[in-house]
Structures are given as C-alpha cells and as structure tokens.
CSV table of C-alpha atoms and ligand atoms in Angstrom, one decimal:
chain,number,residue,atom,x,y,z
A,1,UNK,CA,0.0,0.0,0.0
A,2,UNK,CA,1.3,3.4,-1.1
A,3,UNK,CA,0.5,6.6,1.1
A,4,UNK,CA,1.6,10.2,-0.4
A,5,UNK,CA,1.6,12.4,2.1
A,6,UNK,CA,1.4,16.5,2.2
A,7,UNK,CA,2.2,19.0,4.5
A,8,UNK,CA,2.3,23.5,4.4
A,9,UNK,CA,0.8,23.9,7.6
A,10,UNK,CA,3.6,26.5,8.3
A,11,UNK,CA,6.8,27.3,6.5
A,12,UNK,CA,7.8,23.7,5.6
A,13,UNK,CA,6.6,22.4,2.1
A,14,UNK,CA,6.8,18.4,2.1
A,15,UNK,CA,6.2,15.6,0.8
A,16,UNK,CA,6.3,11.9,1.7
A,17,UNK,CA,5.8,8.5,0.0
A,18,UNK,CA,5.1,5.7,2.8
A,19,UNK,CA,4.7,2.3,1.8
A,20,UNK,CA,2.9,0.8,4.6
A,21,UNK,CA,4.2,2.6,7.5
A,22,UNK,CA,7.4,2.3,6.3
A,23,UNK,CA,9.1,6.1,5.1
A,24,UNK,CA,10.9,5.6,1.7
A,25,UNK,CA,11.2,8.9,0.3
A,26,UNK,CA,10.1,12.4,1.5
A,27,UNK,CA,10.8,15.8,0.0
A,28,UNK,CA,10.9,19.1,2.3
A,29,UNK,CA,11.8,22.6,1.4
A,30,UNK,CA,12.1,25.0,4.3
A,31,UNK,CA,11.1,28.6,3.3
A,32,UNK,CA,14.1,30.8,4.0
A,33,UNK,CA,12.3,34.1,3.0
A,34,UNK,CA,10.8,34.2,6.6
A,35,UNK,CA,14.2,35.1,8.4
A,36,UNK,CA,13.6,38.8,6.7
A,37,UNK,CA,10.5,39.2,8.4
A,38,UNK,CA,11.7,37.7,12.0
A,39,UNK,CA,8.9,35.7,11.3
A,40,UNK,CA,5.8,33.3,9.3
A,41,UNK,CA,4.1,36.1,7.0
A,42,UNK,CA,1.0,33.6,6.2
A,43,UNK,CA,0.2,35.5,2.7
A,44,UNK,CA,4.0,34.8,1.9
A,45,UNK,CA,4.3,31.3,3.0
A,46,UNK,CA,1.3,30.4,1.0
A,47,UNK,CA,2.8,31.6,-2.1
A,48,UNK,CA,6.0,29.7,-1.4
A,49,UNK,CA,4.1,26.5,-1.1
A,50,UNK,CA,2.3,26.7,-4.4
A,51,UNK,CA,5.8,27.7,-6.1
A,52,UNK,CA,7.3,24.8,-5.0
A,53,UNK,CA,4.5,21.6,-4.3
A,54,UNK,CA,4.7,20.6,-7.2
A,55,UNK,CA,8.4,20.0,-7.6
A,56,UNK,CA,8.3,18.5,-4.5
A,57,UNK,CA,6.1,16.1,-5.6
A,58,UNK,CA,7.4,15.2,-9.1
A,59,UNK,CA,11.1,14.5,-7.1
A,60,UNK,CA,9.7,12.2,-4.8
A,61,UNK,CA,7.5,10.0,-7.6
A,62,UNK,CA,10.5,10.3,-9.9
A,63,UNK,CA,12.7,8.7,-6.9
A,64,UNK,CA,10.8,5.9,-6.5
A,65,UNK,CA,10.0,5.4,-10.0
A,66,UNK,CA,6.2,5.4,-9.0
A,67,UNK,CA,3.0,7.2,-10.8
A,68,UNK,CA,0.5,9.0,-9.4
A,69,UNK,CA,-2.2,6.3,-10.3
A,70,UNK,CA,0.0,4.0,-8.4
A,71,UNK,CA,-0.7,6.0,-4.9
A,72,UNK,CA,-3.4,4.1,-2.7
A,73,UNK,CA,-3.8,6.6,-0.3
A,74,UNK,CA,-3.7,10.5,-0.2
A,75,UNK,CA,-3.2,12.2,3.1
A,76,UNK,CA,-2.8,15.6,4.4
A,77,UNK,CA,-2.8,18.4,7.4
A,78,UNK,CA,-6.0,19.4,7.8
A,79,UNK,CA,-5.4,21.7,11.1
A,80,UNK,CA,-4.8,23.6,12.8
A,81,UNK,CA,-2.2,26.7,11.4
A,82,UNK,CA,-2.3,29.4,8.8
A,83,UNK,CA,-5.6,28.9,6.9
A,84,UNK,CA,-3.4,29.8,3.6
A,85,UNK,CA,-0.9,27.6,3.7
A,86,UNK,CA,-2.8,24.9,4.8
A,87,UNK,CA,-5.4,25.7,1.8
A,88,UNK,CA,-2.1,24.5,-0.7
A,89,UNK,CA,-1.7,21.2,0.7
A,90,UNK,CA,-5.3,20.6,1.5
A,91,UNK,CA,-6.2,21.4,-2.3
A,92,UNK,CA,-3.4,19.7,-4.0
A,93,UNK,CA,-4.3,16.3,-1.5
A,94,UNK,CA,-8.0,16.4,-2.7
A,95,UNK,CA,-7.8,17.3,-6.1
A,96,UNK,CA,-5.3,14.1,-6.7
A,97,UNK,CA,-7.5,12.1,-4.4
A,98,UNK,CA,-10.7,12.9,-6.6
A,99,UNK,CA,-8.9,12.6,-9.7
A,100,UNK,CA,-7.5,9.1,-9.0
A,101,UNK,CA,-10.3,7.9,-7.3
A,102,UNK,CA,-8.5,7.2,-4.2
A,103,UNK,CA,-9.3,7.7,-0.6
A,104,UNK,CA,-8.1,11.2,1.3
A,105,UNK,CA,-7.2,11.1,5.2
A,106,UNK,CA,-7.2,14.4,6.9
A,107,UNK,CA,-4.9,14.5,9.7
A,108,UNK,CA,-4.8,16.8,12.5
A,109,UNK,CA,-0.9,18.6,13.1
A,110,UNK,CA,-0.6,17.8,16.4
A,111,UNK,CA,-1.9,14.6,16.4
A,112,UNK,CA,0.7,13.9,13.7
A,113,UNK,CA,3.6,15.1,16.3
A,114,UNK,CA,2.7,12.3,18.6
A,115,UNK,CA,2.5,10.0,15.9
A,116,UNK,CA,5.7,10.8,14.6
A,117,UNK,CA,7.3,8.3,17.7
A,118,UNK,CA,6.2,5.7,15.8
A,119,UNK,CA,8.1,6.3,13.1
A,120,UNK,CA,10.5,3.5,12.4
A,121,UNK,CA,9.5,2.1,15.7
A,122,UNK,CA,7.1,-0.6,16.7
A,123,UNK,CA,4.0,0.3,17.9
A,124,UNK,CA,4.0,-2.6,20.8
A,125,UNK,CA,7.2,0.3,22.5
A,126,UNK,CA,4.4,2.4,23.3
A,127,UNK,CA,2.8,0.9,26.4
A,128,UNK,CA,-0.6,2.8,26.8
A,129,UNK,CA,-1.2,5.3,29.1
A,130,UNK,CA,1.7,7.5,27.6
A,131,UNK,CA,2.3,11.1,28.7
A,132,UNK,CA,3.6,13.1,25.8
A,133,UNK,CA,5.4,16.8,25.9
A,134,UNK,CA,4.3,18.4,22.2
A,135,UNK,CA,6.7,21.3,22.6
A,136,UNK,CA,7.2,23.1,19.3
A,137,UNK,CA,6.5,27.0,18.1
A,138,UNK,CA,2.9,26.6,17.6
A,139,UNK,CA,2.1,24.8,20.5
A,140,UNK,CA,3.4,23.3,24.0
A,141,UNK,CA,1.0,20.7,25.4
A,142,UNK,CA,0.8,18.1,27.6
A,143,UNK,CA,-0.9,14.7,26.1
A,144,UNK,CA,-2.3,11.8,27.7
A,145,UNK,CA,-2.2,9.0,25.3
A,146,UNK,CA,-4.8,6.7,26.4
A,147,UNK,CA,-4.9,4.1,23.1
A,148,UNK,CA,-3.6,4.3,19.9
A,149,UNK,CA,-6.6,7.0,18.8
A,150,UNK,CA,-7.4,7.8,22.2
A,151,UNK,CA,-6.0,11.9,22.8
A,152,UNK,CA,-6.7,13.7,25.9
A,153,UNK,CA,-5.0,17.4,26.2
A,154,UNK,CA,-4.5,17.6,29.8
A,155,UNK,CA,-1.7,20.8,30.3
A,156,UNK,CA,-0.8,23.7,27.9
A,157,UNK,CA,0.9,27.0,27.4
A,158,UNK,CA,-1.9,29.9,28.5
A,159,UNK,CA,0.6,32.4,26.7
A,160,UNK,CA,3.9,31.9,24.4
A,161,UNK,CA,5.2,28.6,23.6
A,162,UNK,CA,8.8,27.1,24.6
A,163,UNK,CA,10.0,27.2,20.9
A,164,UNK,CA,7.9,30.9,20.3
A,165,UNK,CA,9.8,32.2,23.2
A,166,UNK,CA,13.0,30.9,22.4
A,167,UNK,CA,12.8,32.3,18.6
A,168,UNK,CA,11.7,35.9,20.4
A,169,UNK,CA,14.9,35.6,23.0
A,170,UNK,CA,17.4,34.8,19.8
A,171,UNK,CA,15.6,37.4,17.3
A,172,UNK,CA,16.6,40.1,20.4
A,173,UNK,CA,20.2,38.3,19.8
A,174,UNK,CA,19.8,38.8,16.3
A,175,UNK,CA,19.9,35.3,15.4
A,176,UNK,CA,18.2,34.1,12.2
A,177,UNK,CA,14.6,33.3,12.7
A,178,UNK,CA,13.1,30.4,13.8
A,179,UNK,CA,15.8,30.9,16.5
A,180,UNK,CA,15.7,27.4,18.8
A,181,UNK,CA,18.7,25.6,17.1
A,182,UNK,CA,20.8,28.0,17.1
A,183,UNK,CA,20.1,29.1,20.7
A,184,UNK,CA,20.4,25.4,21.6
A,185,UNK,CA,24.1,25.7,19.5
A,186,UNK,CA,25.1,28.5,21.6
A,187,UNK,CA,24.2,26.9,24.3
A,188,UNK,CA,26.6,24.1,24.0
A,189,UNK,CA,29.5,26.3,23.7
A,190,UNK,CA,29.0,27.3,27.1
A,191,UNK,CA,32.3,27.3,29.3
A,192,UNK,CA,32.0,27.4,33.0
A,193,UNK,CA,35.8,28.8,33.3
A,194,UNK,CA,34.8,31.7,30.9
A,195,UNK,CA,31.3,32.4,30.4
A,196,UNK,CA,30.7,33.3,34.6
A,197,UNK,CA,27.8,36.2,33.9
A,198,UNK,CA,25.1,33.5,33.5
A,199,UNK,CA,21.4,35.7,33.9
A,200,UNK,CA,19.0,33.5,36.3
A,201,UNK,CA,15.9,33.8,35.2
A,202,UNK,CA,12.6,32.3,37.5
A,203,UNK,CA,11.5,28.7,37.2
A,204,UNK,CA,8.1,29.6,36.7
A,205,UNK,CA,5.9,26.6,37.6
A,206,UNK,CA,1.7,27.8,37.8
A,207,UNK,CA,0.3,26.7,41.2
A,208,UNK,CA,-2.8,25.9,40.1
A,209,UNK,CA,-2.5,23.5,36.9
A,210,UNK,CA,0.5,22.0,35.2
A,211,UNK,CA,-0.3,24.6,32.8
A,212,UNK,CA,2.4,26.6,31.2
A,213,UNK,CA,3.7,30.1,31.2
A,214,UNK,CA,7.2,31.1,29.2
A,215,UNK,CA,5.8,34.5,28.2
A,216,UNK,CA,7.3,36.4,31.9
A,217,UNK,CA,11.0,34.6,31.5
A,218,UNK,CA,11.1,35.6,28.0
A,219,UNK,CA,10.8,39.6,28.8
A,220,UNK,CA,12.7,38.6,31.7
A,221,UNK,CA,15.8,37.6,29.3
A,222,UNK,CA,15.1,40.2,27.0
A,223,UNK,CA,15.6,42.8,29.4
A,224,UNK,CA,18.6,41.5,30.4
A,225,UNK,CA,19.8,41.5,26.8
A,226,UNK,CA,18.9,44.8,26.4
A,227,UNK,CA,20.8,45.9,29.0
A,228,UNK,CA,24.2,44.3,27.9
A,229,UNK,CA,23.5,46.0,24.6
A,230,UNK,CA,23.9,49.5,26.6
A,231,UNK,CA,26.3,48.5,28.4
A,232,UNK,CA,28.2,47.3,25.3
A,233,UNK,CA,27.0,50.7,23.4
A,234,UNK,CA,24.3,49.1,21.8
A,235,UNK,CA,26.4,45.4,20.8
A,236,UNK,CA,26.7,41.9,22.3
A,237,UNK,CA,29.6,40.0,22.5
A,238,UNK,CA,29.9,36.3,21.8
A,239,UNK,CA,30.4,35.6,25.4
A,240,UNK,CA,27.1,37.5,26.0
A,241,UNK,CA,25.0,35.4,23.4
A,242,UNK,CA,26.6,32.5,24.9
A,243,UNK,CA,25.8,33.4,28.4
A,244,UNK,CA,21.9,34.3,27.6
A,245,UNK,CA,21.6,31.2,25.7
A,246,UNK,CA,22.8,29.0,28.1
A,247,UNK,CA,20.8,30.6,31.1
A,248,UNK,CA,17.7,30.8,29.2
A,249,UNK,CA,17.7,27.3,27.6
A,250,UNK,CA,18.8,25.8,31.0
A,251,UNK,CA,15.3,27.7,32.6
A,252,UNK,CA,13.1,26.8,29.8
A,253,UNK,CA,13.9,23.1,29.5
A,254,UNK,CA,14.0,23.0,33.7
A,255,UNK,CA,10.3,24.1,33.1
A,256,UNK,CA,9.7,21.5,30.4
A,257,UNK,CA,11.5,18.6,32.5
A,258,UNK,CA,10.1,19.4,35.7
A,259,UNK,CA,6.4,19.4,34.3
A,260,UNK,CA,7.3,16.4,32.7
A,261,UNK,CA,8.0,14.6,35.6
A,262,UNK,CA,4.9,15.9,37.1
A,263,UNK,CA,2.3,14.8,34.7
A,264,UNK,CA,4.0,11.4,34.7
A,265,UNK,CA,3.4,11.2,38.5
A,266,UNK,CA,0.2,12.6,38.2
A,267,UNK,CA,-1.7,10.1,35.5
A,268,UNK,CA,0.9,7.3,36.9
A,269,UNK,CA,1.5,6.8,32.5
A,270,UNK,CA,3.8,3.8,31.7
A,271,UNK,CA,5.6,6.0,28.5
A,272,UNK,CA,6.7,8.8,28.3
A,273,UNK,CA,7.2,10.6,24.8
A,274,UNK,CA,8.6,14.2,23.4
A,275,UNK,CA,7.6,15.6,20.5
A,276,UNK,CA,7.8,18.3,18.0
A,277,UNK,CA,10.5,20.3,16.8
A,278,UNK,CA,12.1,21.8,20.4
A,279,UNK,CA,12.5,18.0,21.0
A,280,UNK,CA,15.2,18.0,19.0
A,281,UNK,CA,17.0,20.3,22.3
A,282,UNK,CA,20.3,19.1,23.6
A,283,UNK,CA,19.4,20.0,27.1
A,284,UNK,CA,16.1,18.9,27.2
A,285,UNK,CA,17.0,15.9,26.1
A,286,UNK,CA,19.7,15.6,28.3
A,287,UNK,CA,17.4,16.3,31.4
A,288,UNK,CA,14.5,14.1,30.8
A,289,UNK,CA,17.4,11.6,29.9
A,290,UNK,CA,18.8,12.0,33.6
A,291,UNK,CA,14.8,11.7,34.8
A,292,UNK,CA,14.2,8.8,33.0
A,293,UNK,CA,17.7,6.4,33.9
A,294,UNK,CA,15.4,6.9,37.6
A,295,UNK,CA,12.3,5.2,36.5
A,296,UNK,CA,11.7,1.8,35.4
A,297,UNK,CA,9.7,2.9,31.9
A,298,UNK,CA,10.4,3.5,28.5
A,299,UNK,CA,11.1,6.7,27.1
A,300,UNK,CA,10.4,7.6,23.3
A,301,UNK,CA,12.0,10.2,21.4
A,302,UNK,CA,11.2,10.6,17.6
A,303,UNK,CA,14.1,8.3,16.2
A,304,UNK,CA,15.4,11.4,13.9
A,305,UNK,CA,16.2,14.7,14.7
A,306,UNK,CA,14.2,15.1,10.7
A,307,UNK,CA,11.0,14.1,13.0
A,308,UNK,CA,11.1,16.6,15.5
A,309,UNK,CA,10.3,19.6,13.2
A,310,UNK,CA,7.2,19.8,10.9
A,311,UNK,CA,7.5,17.1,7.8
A,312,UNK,CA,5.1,15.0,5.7
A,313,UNK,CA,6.6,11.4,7.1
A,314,UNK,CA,4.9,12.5,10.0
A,315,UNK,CA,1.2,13.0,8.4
A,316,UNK,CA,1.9,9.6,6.7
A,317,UNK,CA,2.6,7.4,10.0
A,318,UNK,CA,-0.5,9.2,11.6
A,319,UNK,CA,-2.5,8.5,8.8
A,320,UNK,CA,-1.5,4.5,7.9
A,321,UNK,CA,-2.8,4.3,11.6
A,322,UNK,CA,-6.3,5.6,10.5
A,323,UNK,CA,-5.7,3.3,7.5
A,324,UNK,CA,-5.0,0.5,9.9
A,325,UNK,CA,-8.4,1.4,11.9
A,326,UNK,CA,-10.6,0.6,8.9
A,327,UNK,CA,-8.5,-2.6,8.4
B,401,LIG,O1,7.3,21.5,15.4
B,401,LIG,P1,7.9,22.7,14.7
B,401,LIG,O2,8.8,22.4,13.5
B,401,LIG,O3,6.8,23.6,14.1
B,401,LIG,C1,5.7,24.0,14.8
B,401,LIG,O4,4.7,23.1,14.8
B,401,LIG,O5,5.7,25.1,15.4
B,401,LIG,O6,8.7,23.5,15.8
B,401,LIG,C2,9.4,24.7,15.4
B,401,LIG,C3,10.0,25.2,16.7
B,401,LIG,C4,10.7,26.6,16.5
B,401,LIG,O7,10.2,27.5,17.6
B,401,LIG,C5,12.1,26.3,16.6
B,401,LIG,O8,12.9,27.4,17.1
B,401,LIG,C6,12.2,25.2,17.6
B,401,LIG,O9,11.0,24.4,17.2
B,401,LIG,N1,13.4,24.4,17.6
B,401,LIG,C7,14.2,24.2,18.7
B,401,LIG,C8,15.3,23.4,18.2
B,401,LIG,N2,15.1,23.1,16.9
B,401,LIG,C9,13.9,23.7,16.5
B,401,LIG,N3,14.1,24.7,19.9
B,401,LIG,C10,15.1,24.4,20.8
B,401,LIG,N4,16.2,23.7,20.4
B,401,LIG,C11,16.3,23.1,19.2
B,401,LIG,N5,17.4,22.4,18.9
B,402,LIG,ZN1,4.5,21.3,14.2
C-alpha cells in the first residue's frame, strides 16, 4: 500500500511517500524568506508553497520510479495553522485524491507530532497510558495518550510557547529566525571557566494546573539583553549570546523537565514521549534523559532529529494508523 503524504501547515513544504508505515522517500523545502521578516508572514508562506508543491512532488515520484495512479492513499494536514498555507496542501491532496479515485485522510498537526514516535519504531514500544510533551512553536502541550486514537490534552501553554519564546529571546540576539537551534548551539558552547555572567531567570511553575507560562522569562531575558547592549553601546559580545543562551535554555527546559516529571506522576503513564521540533533540544534531552535512567519505563524520542520539526513522514505514519483502523 502506497500513502503520499502533504504538508504546508507552516513554512515547511513536504512531501512523503510511505509504503505501509514504512518512510521511503520524502521531500521538504524549508522557506528561507521568513528570516527577513523575524517571522511566518501567512500571505507569503502560502505563495511559497504553491511555487514549490509541485516540484516537491514530481522529485519524490521520480525517486521511486512510481506514478500517481499507483498512490493508494492521499493524506494531508487538515489543522490547525495558517488557513493559507494549509489551503495549498489541503487542495493539492484532494484534487489528486478525486482525480484518481483514491481515498483522502485528513490529519490533525498535532496529532501527527505524537505520531511521529512511531516512526521507524514498533507500535508494541508504546505501552498505553503515555504522557507526551508536544513542545514546538505553535504549541506546547501536555498529552495523555490513552490508546492508539485515544487523545486527551491535559496541560498547555496559556501564553507563548517554549520554541515561540525561544525564537523571540534569539531574534533580540539577532539570530536568524526560527531561533531554537541555534540558541540550543550557543548553548553548548557554554564554558564554566569563561562564560561566569550566566542571567537566572525564574523557574516559573503555575500553582494551580501544570499549565504553562514562558511569556514572563522571555521579557525577563530580553531585558537583560537589552541591558548588555547598553552596556556594550548598543552590541553583544559572543560571550554575552553565549551566556543568555545557556541561562535561558537551562530555565526553559528546567520548566519543560520538571512538568514532565509531574504529569507522569500525576496520571501514573507507563511511557513517556517528546515531541515536536524543540524536542530535538540538547538539554532537554539531556534532562528528561537524567529523569528517565530513575524510573523503570520506556522513554520515546522521535528516532530522527528530521521528525522533531514539521514534515510530511509524519502526516503519513499518523495517517497509515487511521488506514490500519478501517482494516
Ligand atoms: O514543530 P515545529 O517544527 O513547528 C511547529 O509546529 O511550530 O517547531 C518549530 C520550533 C521553533 O520554535 C524552533 O525554534 C524550535 O522548534 N526548535 C528548537 C530546536 N530546533 C527547533 N528549539 C530548541 N532547540 C532546538 N534544537
Ligand atoms: Zn509542528
């Protein structure tokens, strides 16, 4: 069975050909024009997907030597994000699906992170409940995972989201946007002997849910880079970017880990999985890690860094399961 899957839910324009729920060839082109405007311009990134579907496409049949006729199943994100850009891949999924007489699965982008764990992974690994931190841009949410279709959103962000805030901290550092890589690669260059001026920012943890909030650390650091600009007459050093990357990371993923740890206390879940595309954060990663080695139950990560940020494999794991559900 042959699944072609599509996703422009954002800034990403791919495509991927599963066969079964096996990946064997995808196509992604990340939309550079976006760093200009320090962020997604929806008009913009809707344009760029419809310049460059297409191409997409044609690469990944040519790859595999396949034809559209051949395809079983279409599949694409339905919601939620930028109405435009989802609009492309929505109409190019249908359109082929009506013209080939084939069946269309809509799938939901955040369902699609969680999915993306079993990617190249059995689905026995996933031992049901699972609690799963969705931590991306667009979203930062805390899943239960009851059964294999069985969603509950227990815990989310009431204001910015860890990988928003992060992209805001860098874009006041004047890093290219979306920012979280590159704050995570400063990060790593910290030196205790040399970088000593490390800002502490507040481990904010809400009293009355395991809700998130990142939107009071991020002015927090923000100020503080502000300042150093002054003090610098209106520049950062290296050892500055280095130092606000490290302490602001180190905070943000605290938050992350510790809520983690929480929820998995709390629903008592036998899995625990992170997802979307700040899961691909050295710290974090590092953290839960440390967290897990003390607990007796298995811990999923996507098995690329390529399935931590948004991609089409992704939309064609989650929909070969709703394939599997009519089966
Ligand atoms: O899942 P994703 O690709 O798109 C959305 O659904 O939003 O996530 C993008 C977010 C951006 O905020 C980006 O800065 C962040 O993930 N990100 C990272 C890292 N790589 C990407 N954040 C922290 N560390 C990283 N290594
Ligand atoms: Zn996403």
């Amino acid at each position: 069975m042959y699944l072609l899957a599509f996703e422009s839910s954002c800034d990403d324009t791919s495509v991927a050909l599963l066969q079964d729920e096996a990946l064997i060839c995808m196509r992604t082109h990340t939309q550079l024009e976006h760093i200009a405007t320090a962020g997604v311009v929806p008009e913009t990134a809707a344009r760029l997907h419809a310049n460059h579907i297409f191409g997409l496409l044609e690469d990944v049949l040519k790859a595999w030597k396949i034809e559209l006729h051949d395809i079983d199943i279409f599949a694409a994100t339905s919601e939620p994000w930028l109405i435009p850009s989802l609009l492309i891949g929505k109409t190019v999924a249908k359109t082929l699906s009506k013209i080939h007489n084939k069946p269309l699965i809509w799938v939901n982008h955040i369902e699609w992170h969680i999915f993306s764990v079993l990617l190249e992974r059995a689905r026995e690994e996933v031992i049901f409940p699972a609690i799963v931190l969705s931590a991306s841009g667009g979203h930062n949410d805390l899943f239960l995972w009851k059964s294999l279709y069985e969603i509950e959103k227990l815990w989310w962000t009431i204001d910015d989201s860890a990988g928003e805030s992060m992209d805001k901290v860098g874009r006041s550092m004047w890093l290219p946007f979306p920012a979280g890589r590159d704050v995570d690669q400063l990060a790593q260059k910290h030196n205790p002997e040399i970088h000593t001026n490390i800002p502490e920012f507040p481990i904010v943890l809400l009293a009355d849910s395991l809700n998130f909030s990142f939107s009071g650390i991020k002015s927090a650091a923000i100020r503080e880079i502000e300042l150093r600009k002054i003090q610098n007459e209106s520049w950062l050093t290296e050892n500055d970017t280095i130092e606000i990357a490290y302490g602001y990371q180190n905070t943000v993923t605290e938050i992350l880990t510790q809520r983690m740890i929480q929820a998995q206390r709390v629903t008592k879940a036998k899995t625990l999985c992170l997802v979307g595309g700040v899961s691909a954060n050295s710290m974090l990663r590092t953290k839960i890690g440390d967290f897990w080695k003390k607990i007796d139950i298995p811990l999923l990560l996507p098995k690329s860094l390529k399935y931590c940020g948004d991609n089409a494999a992704m939309i064609g794991i989650r929909a070969y399961w709703e394939y599997k559900k009519t089966q």
